[in-house]
Amino acid sequence: MTSRVSDLQLPPIFCPLESAVHPHVRRIEKRAVEWIGGSGMCATPREQAWVVATHSADFFARFAPVAADDDRLLAAALWVYWGFAFDDARCDSGPLSSRPAQFNALAGQVQRACEAHSARGEDRFVAALQDIVGRFRSFAPPTQVSRFVHAHRAWLSGVAWQIGNQAVGRMPGLDDFLAMRLLSSGGEPTFALLELATGVEVADRELHRPAVRALTEMAICVAALDNDRHSLHKELAGKEADQNVYTVLMQERSLGLHQAVEAAAGLRDRVLQRFLHLHDRVRPTAGTGLATYLQGLRYGIRGNNEWGLRVPRYLSPGHWPDETEDVALVWADRPSDPRPGPVEGAPGIAWWWDTDLA
């Protein structure tokens, strides 16, 4: 994918959702930075600087602005820091980013460390993950921890799928890409953290309803596509762009980059509109736990954008991260594509528009 970065203007984001942030975010961030320094997961000072510059405490403080207490929010934020660090070093651009056999061996070791109290591994990320999951077990019931563990496995499976594509130079079609991105984006474990952070448990009979599953997947999809947008300029500048919604649309629909940006915004906005419509049908009859979870999905979509439009991870072009100003954000006042109905060329997500979901 080639383009002059300075020529590419990304449109404002349509996101008519509530904005909130936990009031203790700075205190939690300070504790998180201290933990990162002693975690052993960062190989160099530069790597540690980039991990800290993800501002993952701010990220998850926007997902769970009503976290039950600071310790719960801290533990959730630590996993987000860990996830970004692991993604950068072992998934996106590290030595395993095009070596699926080696990555799968590591992923199995990492997942076992997430599942088992006593599992150990040589990789520097294993002990840090064990510490984080141990925190979850100290305050959360087994059901919630188990949900996170299963979501963690889903994420690693998506990354393995992505790395497998990279290894053989395969660009997926839109339908396959969206299925992969639902997993590889890390949305499953990130939204599974909502219960752990808030302390509110959602009953199985509610969380596994088709409508609630559809809302979860749509929230993940919107956030994943927004992250593709946030990282686009940096990927273009560094010639790192590989599998994202733009490269997929360019290949599948024979589009130029500017056309792909427009098409991706329309696709994303159609999913968000369906999310809003279905949410408004499900929320009135939701119990306390489910209502808190659904609100967390809304906070997450909005918070991911407020974080992503300001964070050095996406905005800093240098060898070391530079802090950016907390600029005012401009939002679109209407969707770029207001059409109802399923997205063309993506049959795998068409069920989100089933009329009997409620």
Coordinates of C-alpha atoms in Angstrom, one line a residue:
M1 CA 0.0 0.0 0.0
T2 CA 1.6 3.3 -1.1
S3 CA 0.5 6.9 -0.6
R4 CA 1.9 10.2 0.4
V5 CA 1.1 10.4 4.0
S6 CA 0.6 14.2 3.9
D7 CA -2.1 13.8 1.2
L8 CA -4.3 11.5 3.2
Q9 CA -7.0 13.2 5.2
L10 CA -9.0 10.8 7.5
P11 CA -12.6 11.8 8.1
P12 CA -13.9 12.6 11.6
I13 CA -15.3 9.7 13.5
F14 CA -19.0 9.2 14.0
C15 CA -19.4 8.1 17.7
P16 CA -22.6 9.4 19.5
L17 CA -21.8 7.6 22.7
E18 CA -21.1 8.7 26.3
S19 CA -17.6 9.8 27.4
A20 CA -16.3 9.1 30.9
V21 CA -13.1 8.3 32.6
H22 CA -12.3 6.9 36.1
P23 CA -11.4 9.7 38.5
H24 CA -8.3 7.9 39.9
V25 CA -6.7 7.3 36.5
R26 CA -3.5 9.2 37.2
R27 CA -3.0 7.4 40.5
I28 CA -3.5 4.0 38.8
E29 CA -1.2 5.0 36.0
K30 CA 1.6 5.7 38.4
R31 CA 1.2 2.3 40.0
A32 CA 1.1 0.7 36.6
V33 CA 4.4 2.4 35.5
E34 CA 6.1 1.1 38.6
W35 CA 4.9 -2.4 37.9
I36 CA 6.1 -2.3 34.3
G37 CA 9.6 -1.3 35.5
G38 CA 9.8 -4.4 37.7
S39 CA 7.9 -6.8 35.6
G40 CA 10.8 -8.1 33.5
M41 CA 8.8 -8.0 30.3
C42 CA 10.6 -5.1 28.6
A43 CA 14.0 -6.0 27.1
T44 CA 15.3 -2.4 26.6
P45 CA 14.6 1.1 28.0
R46 CA 13.2 2.0 24.6
E47 CA 10.8 -0.9 24.7
Q48 CA 9.7 0.1 28.2
A49 CA 9.2 3.7 27.1
W50 CA 6.9 2.6 24.3
V51 CA 4.9 0.3 26.7
V52 CA 4.4 3.2 29.1
A53 CA 3.5 5.4 26.2
T54 CA 0.5 3.2 25.4
H55 CA -1.2 5.0 28.3
S56 CA -3.2 1.8 28.9
A57 CA -4.4 3.0 32.3
D58 CA -6.1 5.9 30.5
F59 CA -7.4 3.4 27.9
F60 CA -9.1 1.1 30.3
A61 CA -10.2 3.9 32.7
R62 CA -12.4 4.9 29.9
F63 CA -13.9 1.4 29.4
A64 CA -14.6 1.1 33.1
P65 CA -15.1 4.6 34.6
V66 CA -17.1 3.0 37.4
A67 CA -14.6 0.3 38.4
A68 CA -15.3 -1.3 41.8
D69 CA -12.0 -0.2 43.2
D70 CA -8.5 0.9 42.2
D71 CA -7.0 -2.5 42.5
R72 CA -9.5 -4.0 40.1
L73 CA -8.9 -1.3 37.5
L74 CA -5.2 -1.5 38.0
A75 CA -5.1 -5.3 37.3
A76 CA -7.2 -4.7 34.1
A77 CA -4.9 -1.9 33.0
L78 CA -1.9 -4.1 33.6
W79 CA -3.2 -6.7 31.2
V80 CA -3.7 -4.0 28.5
Y81 CA -0.1 -2.8 29.0
W82 CA 1.1 -6.4 28.8
G83 CA -1.1 -7.0 25.7
F84 CA 0.4 -4.1 23.8
A85 CA 3.9 -5.1 24.8
F86 CA 3.4 -8.7 23.7
D87 CA 1.7 -7.6 20.5
D88 CA 4.7 -5.3 19.6
A89 CA 7.4 -7.7 20.5
R90 CA 5.9 -11.1 19.4
C91 CA 3.0 -10.4 17.0
D92 CA 3.0 -7.4 14.7
S93 CA 6.6 -6.8 13.9
G94 CA 8.8 -9.0 16.1
P95 CA 10.8 -12.0 14.9
L96 CA 7.8 -14.3 15.1
S97 CA 5.5 -12.1 13.0
S98 CA 5.9 -14.3 9.9
R99 CA 6.8 -17.6 11.6
P100 CA 3.6 -19.3 12.5
A101 CA 5.1 -22.5 13.9
Q102 CA 7.3 -20.7 16.3
F103 CA 4.6 -18.3 17.3
N104 CA 2.1 -21.1 18.0
A105 CA 4.6 -22.8 20.3
L106 CA 5.0 -19.6 22.2
A107 CA 1.2 -18.9 22.2
G108 CA 0.6 -22.3 23.8
Q109 CA 3.1 -21.6 26.5
V110 CA 1.6 -18.2 27.1
Q111 CA -1.9 -19.5 27.2
R112 CA -1.0 -22.2 29.6
A113 CA 0.5 -19.6 31.9
C114 CA -2.9 -17.8 31.8
E115 CA -4.8 -21.0 32.6
A116 CA -2.7 -22.7 35.2
H117 CA -1.5 -21.3 38.6
S118 CA 1.9 -23.0 38.5
A119 CA 2.8 -23.0 34.8
R120 CA 6.1 -21.4 33.9
G121 CA 7.9 -20.6 30.7
E122 CA 11.2 -19.1 29.6
D123 CA 9.7 -16.2 27.6
R124 CA 9.9 -12.9 29.4
F125 CA 6.2 -12.3 29.0
V126 CA 5.1 -15.4 30.9
A127 CA 5.9 -14.4 34.5
A128 CA 4.3 -10.9 34.0
L129 CA 1.1 -12.5 32.7
Q130 CA 1.0 -15.0 35.6
D131 CA 1.2 -12.1 38.0
I132 CA -1.7 -10.3 36.3
V133 CA -4.0 -13.3 36.2
G134 CA -3.1 -14.1 39.8
R135 CA -4.5 -10.7 40.7
F136 CA -7.7 -11.5 38.9
R137 CA -8.0 -14.8 40.8
S138 CA -7.5 -12.9 44.1
F139 CA -10.7 -10.8 43.7
A140 CA -12.9 -12.4 41.1
P141 CA -15.0 -15.5 41.1
P142 CA -13.8 -18.4 39.0
T143 CA -16.5 -17.9 36.3
Q144 CA -15.2 -14.4 35.5
V145 CA -11.6 -15.5 35.4
S146 CA -12.6 -18.5 33.2
R147 CA -14.3 -16.1 30.8
F148 CA -11.2 -14.0 30.5
V149 CA -9.0 -17.1 30.0
H150 CA -11.2 -18.3 27.1
A151 CA -11.2 -14.8 25.6
H152 CA -7.4 -14.8 25.9
R153 CA -7.2 -18.0 23.9
A154 CA -9.5 -16.5 21.2
W155 CA -7.2 -13.5 20.8
L156 CA -4.1 -15.7 20.4
S157 CA -5.9 -17.9 17.8
G158 CA -6.6 -14.7 15.8
V159 CA -3.0 -13.6 16.0
A160 CA -1.9 -17.0 14.8
W161 CA -4.4 -16.7 11.9
Q162 CA -2.9 -13.3 11.0
I163 CA 0.7 -14.5 11.2
G164 CA -0.2 -17.5 9.1
N165 CA -1.4 -15.1 6.4
Q166 CA 1.7 -13.0 6.6
A167 CA 3.9 -16.1 6.3
V168 CA 2.5 -17.0 2.9
G169 CA 1.8 -13.5 1.7
R170 CA -1.9 -14.0 1.7
M171 CA -4.2 -11.0 1.8
P172 CA -7.6 -12.2 3.1
G173 CA -10.9 -11.2 1.6
L174 CA -13.2 -8.9 3.6
D175 CA -15.3 -11.7 5.1
D176 CA -12.3 -13.6 6.3
F177 CA -10.6 -10.4 7.5
L178 CA -13.5 -9.4 9.7
A179 CA -13.7 -12.8 11.2
M180 CA -9.9 -12.7 11.9
R181 CA -10.0 -9.2 13.2
L182 CA -12.7 -10.0 15.7
L183 CA -10.1 -12.2 17.3
S184 CA -6.7 -10.7 16.5
S185 CA -7.6 -7.2 17.7
G186 CA -7.7 -8.4 21.3
G187 CA -11.3 -7.2 21.8
E188 CA -12.4 -10.5 23.3
P189 CA -10.2 -10.3 26.4
T190 CA -10.4 -6.5 26.6
F191 CA -14.2 -6.6 27.0
A192 CA -14.0 -9.7 29.2
L193 CA -12.1 -7.4 31.6
L194 CA -15.3 -5.3 32.1
E195 CA -16.6 -7.8 34.7
L196 CA -13.3 -8.1 36.4
A197 CA -12.9 -4.3 36.7
T198 CA -16.5 -3.5 37.7
G199 CA -17.1 -6.4 40.0
V200 CA -20.5 -6.9 38.4
E201 CA -21.2 -10.5 37.2
V202 CA -23.4 -11.1 34.2
A203 CA -25.5 -14.2 34.4
D204 CA -24.7 -16.9 31.7
R205 CA -28.2 -16.9 30.4
E206 CA -27.9 -13.2 29.7
L207 CA -24.3 -12.9 28.5
H208 CA -24.7 -15.8 26.0
R209 CA -27.9 -14.6 24.4
P210 CA -27.5 -14.2 20.7
A211 CA -28.3 -10.5 20.9
V212 CA -25.7 -9.9 23.6
R213 CA -23.1 -11.9 21.7
A214 CA -23.9 -9.8 18.6
L215 CA -23.5 -6.6 20.5
T216 CA -20.2 -7.8 21.9
E217 CA -18.9 -8.7 18.4
M218 CA -20.1 -5.4 17.0
A219 CA -18.3 -3.4 19.7
I220 CA -15.1 -5.4 19.0
C221 CA -15.5 -4.8 15.2
V222 CA -16.0 -1.1 15.5
A223 CA -13.1 -0.7 17.9
A224 CA -10.9 -2.9 15.6
L225 CA -11.7 -0.8 12.5
D226 CA -11.2 2.4 14.5
N227 CA -7.7 1.1 15.5
D228 CA -6.9 0.4 11.9
R229 CA -7.8 4.1 11.3
H230 CA -5.7 5.3 14.2
S231 CA -2.6 3.5 13.1
L232 CA -2.9 4.1 9.4
H233 CA -0.7 7.2 9.1
K234 CA 2.1 5.6 11.2
E235 CA 1.9 2.4 9.2
L236 CA 2.1 4.4 5.9
A237 CA 5.0 6.4 7.2
G238 CA 6.9 3.3 8.3
K239 CA 5.8 1.2 5.3
E240 CA 4.4 -1.3 7.8
A241 CA 0.9 -1.6 6.5
D242 CA -0.1 -5.2 5.8
Q243 CA -3.4 -6.7 6.8
N244 CA -5.9 -3.9 7.7
V245 CA -9.3 -3.0 6.5
Y246 CA -7.8 -0.6 3.9
T247 CA -5.4 -3.1 2.2
V248 CA -8.2 -5.7 2.2
L249 CA -10.7 -3.3 0.5
M250 CA -8.1 -2.1 -1.9
Q251 CA -7.4 -5.6 -3.1
E252 CA -11.0 -7.0 -3.0
R253 CA -12.7 -4.1 -4.6
S254 CA -9.8 -2.7 -6.7
L255 CA -9.9 0.6 -4.8
G256 CA -7.3 3.4 -4.4
L257 CA -6.3 4.2 -0.8
H258 CA -8.6 7.3 -0.6
Q259 CA -11.6 5.3 -1.8
A260 CA -10.7 2.5 0.6
V261 CA -10.7 5.0 3.5
E262 CA -14.2 6.2 2.5
A263 CA -15.5 2.6 2.1
A264 CA -14.0 1.5 5.5
A265 CA -15.7 4.5 7.2
G266 CA -19.0 3.6 5.7
L267 CA -18.7 -0.1 6.7
R268 CA -17.7 0.8 10.2
D269 CA -20.6 3.3 10.6
R270 CA -23.1 0.8 9.4
V271 CA -22.0 -1.7 12.1
L272 CA -22.1 1.1 14.8
Q273 CA -25.6 2.0 13.7
R274 CA -26.8 -1.6 14.0
F275 CA -25.1 -1.7 17.5
L276 CA -27.0 1.3 18.6
H277 CA -30.3 0.0 17.3
L278 CA -29.9 -3.4 18.8
H279 CA -28.6 -2.0 22.1
D280 CA -31.7 0.1 22.5
R281 CA -33.9 -3.1 22.1
V282 CA -31.9 -5.1 24.6
R283 CA -31.1 -2.6 27.3
P284 CA -34.6 -1.9 28.7
T285 CA -35.1 -5.5 29.9
A286 CA -31.5 -6.1 31.0
G287 CA -30.7 -7.0 34.6
T288 CA -28.2 -4.9 36.6
G289 CA -25.2 -7.0 35.6
L290 CA -26.0 -7.0 31.9
A291 CA -26.9 -3.3 31.9
T292 CA -23.5 -2.5 33.4
Y293 CA -21.8 -4.7 30.7
L294 CA -23.7 -3.1 27.9
Q295 CA -22.8 0.3 29.2
G296 CA -19.2 -0.9 29.3
L297 CA -19.4 -1.7 25.5
R298 CA -20.6 1.8 24.9
Y299 CA -17.9 3.3 27.0
G300 CA -15.3 1.1 25.3
I301 CA -16.2 2.2 21.8
R302 CA -16.0 5.9 22.7
G303 CA -13.1 5.5 25.1
N304 CA -11.0 3.6 22.5
N305 CA -11.4 6.6 20.2
E306 CA -10.7 9.3 22.8
W307 CA -7.5 7.3 23.7
G308 CA -6.5 6.4 20.1
L309 CA -6.8 9.9 18.7
R310 CA -4.3 11.2 21.3
V311 CA -2.0 8.4 22.3
P312 CA 1.8 8.5 21.3
R313 CA 1.5 4.8 20.2
Y314 CA -0.2 6.1 17.0
L315 CA 0.8 9.7 16.8
S316 CA 4.5 9.7 17.7
P317 CA 6.7 9.2 14.6
G318 CA 10.1 9.1 16.3
H319 CA 12.4 6.4 17.6
W320 CA 11.3 7.2 21.1
P321 CA 7.7 8.2 22.0
D322 CA 6.9 11.9 22.2
E323 CA 4.0 13.0 24.4
T324 CA 1.2 14.8 22.4
E325 CA -1.0 17.6 23.5
D326 CA -4.5 16.7 24.8
V327 CA -6.2 18.4 21.8
A328 CA -9.9 18.8 21.4
L329 CA -11.4 16.1 19.3
V330 CA -13.8 16.8 16.4
W331 CA -16.6 14.2 15.8
A332 CA -18.8 13.6 12.8
D333 CA -22.4 14.5 13.5
R334 CA -23.8 11.8 11.2
P335 CA -22.7 8.4 9.8
S336 CA -20.9 8.4 6.5
D337 CA -23.1 5.6 5.3
P338 CA -26.6 5.7 6.8
R339 CA -27.9 2.6 5.0
P340 CA -29.5 -0.1 7.1
G341 CA -29.0 -3.8 6.5
P342 CA -25.9 -6.1 6.4
V343 CA -22.6 -5.1 4.9
E344 CA -22.1 -6.3 1.4
G345 CA -19.4 -8.9 0.9
A346 CA -19.4 -10.0 4.6
P347 CA -21.8 -12.9 5.0
G348 CA -20.1 -14.0 8.2
I349 CA -21.4 -11.0 10.1
A350 CA -24.8 -10.7 8.4
W351 CA -26.5 -12.4 11.4
W352 CA -26.0 -9.2 13.4
W353 CA -28.9 -7.8 11.4
D354 CA -31.3 -10.8 12.1
T355 CA -34.7 -9.4 12.9
D356 CA -35.4 -11.8 15.7
L357 CA -32.4 -10.8 17.8
A358 CA -33.6 -9.3 21.1

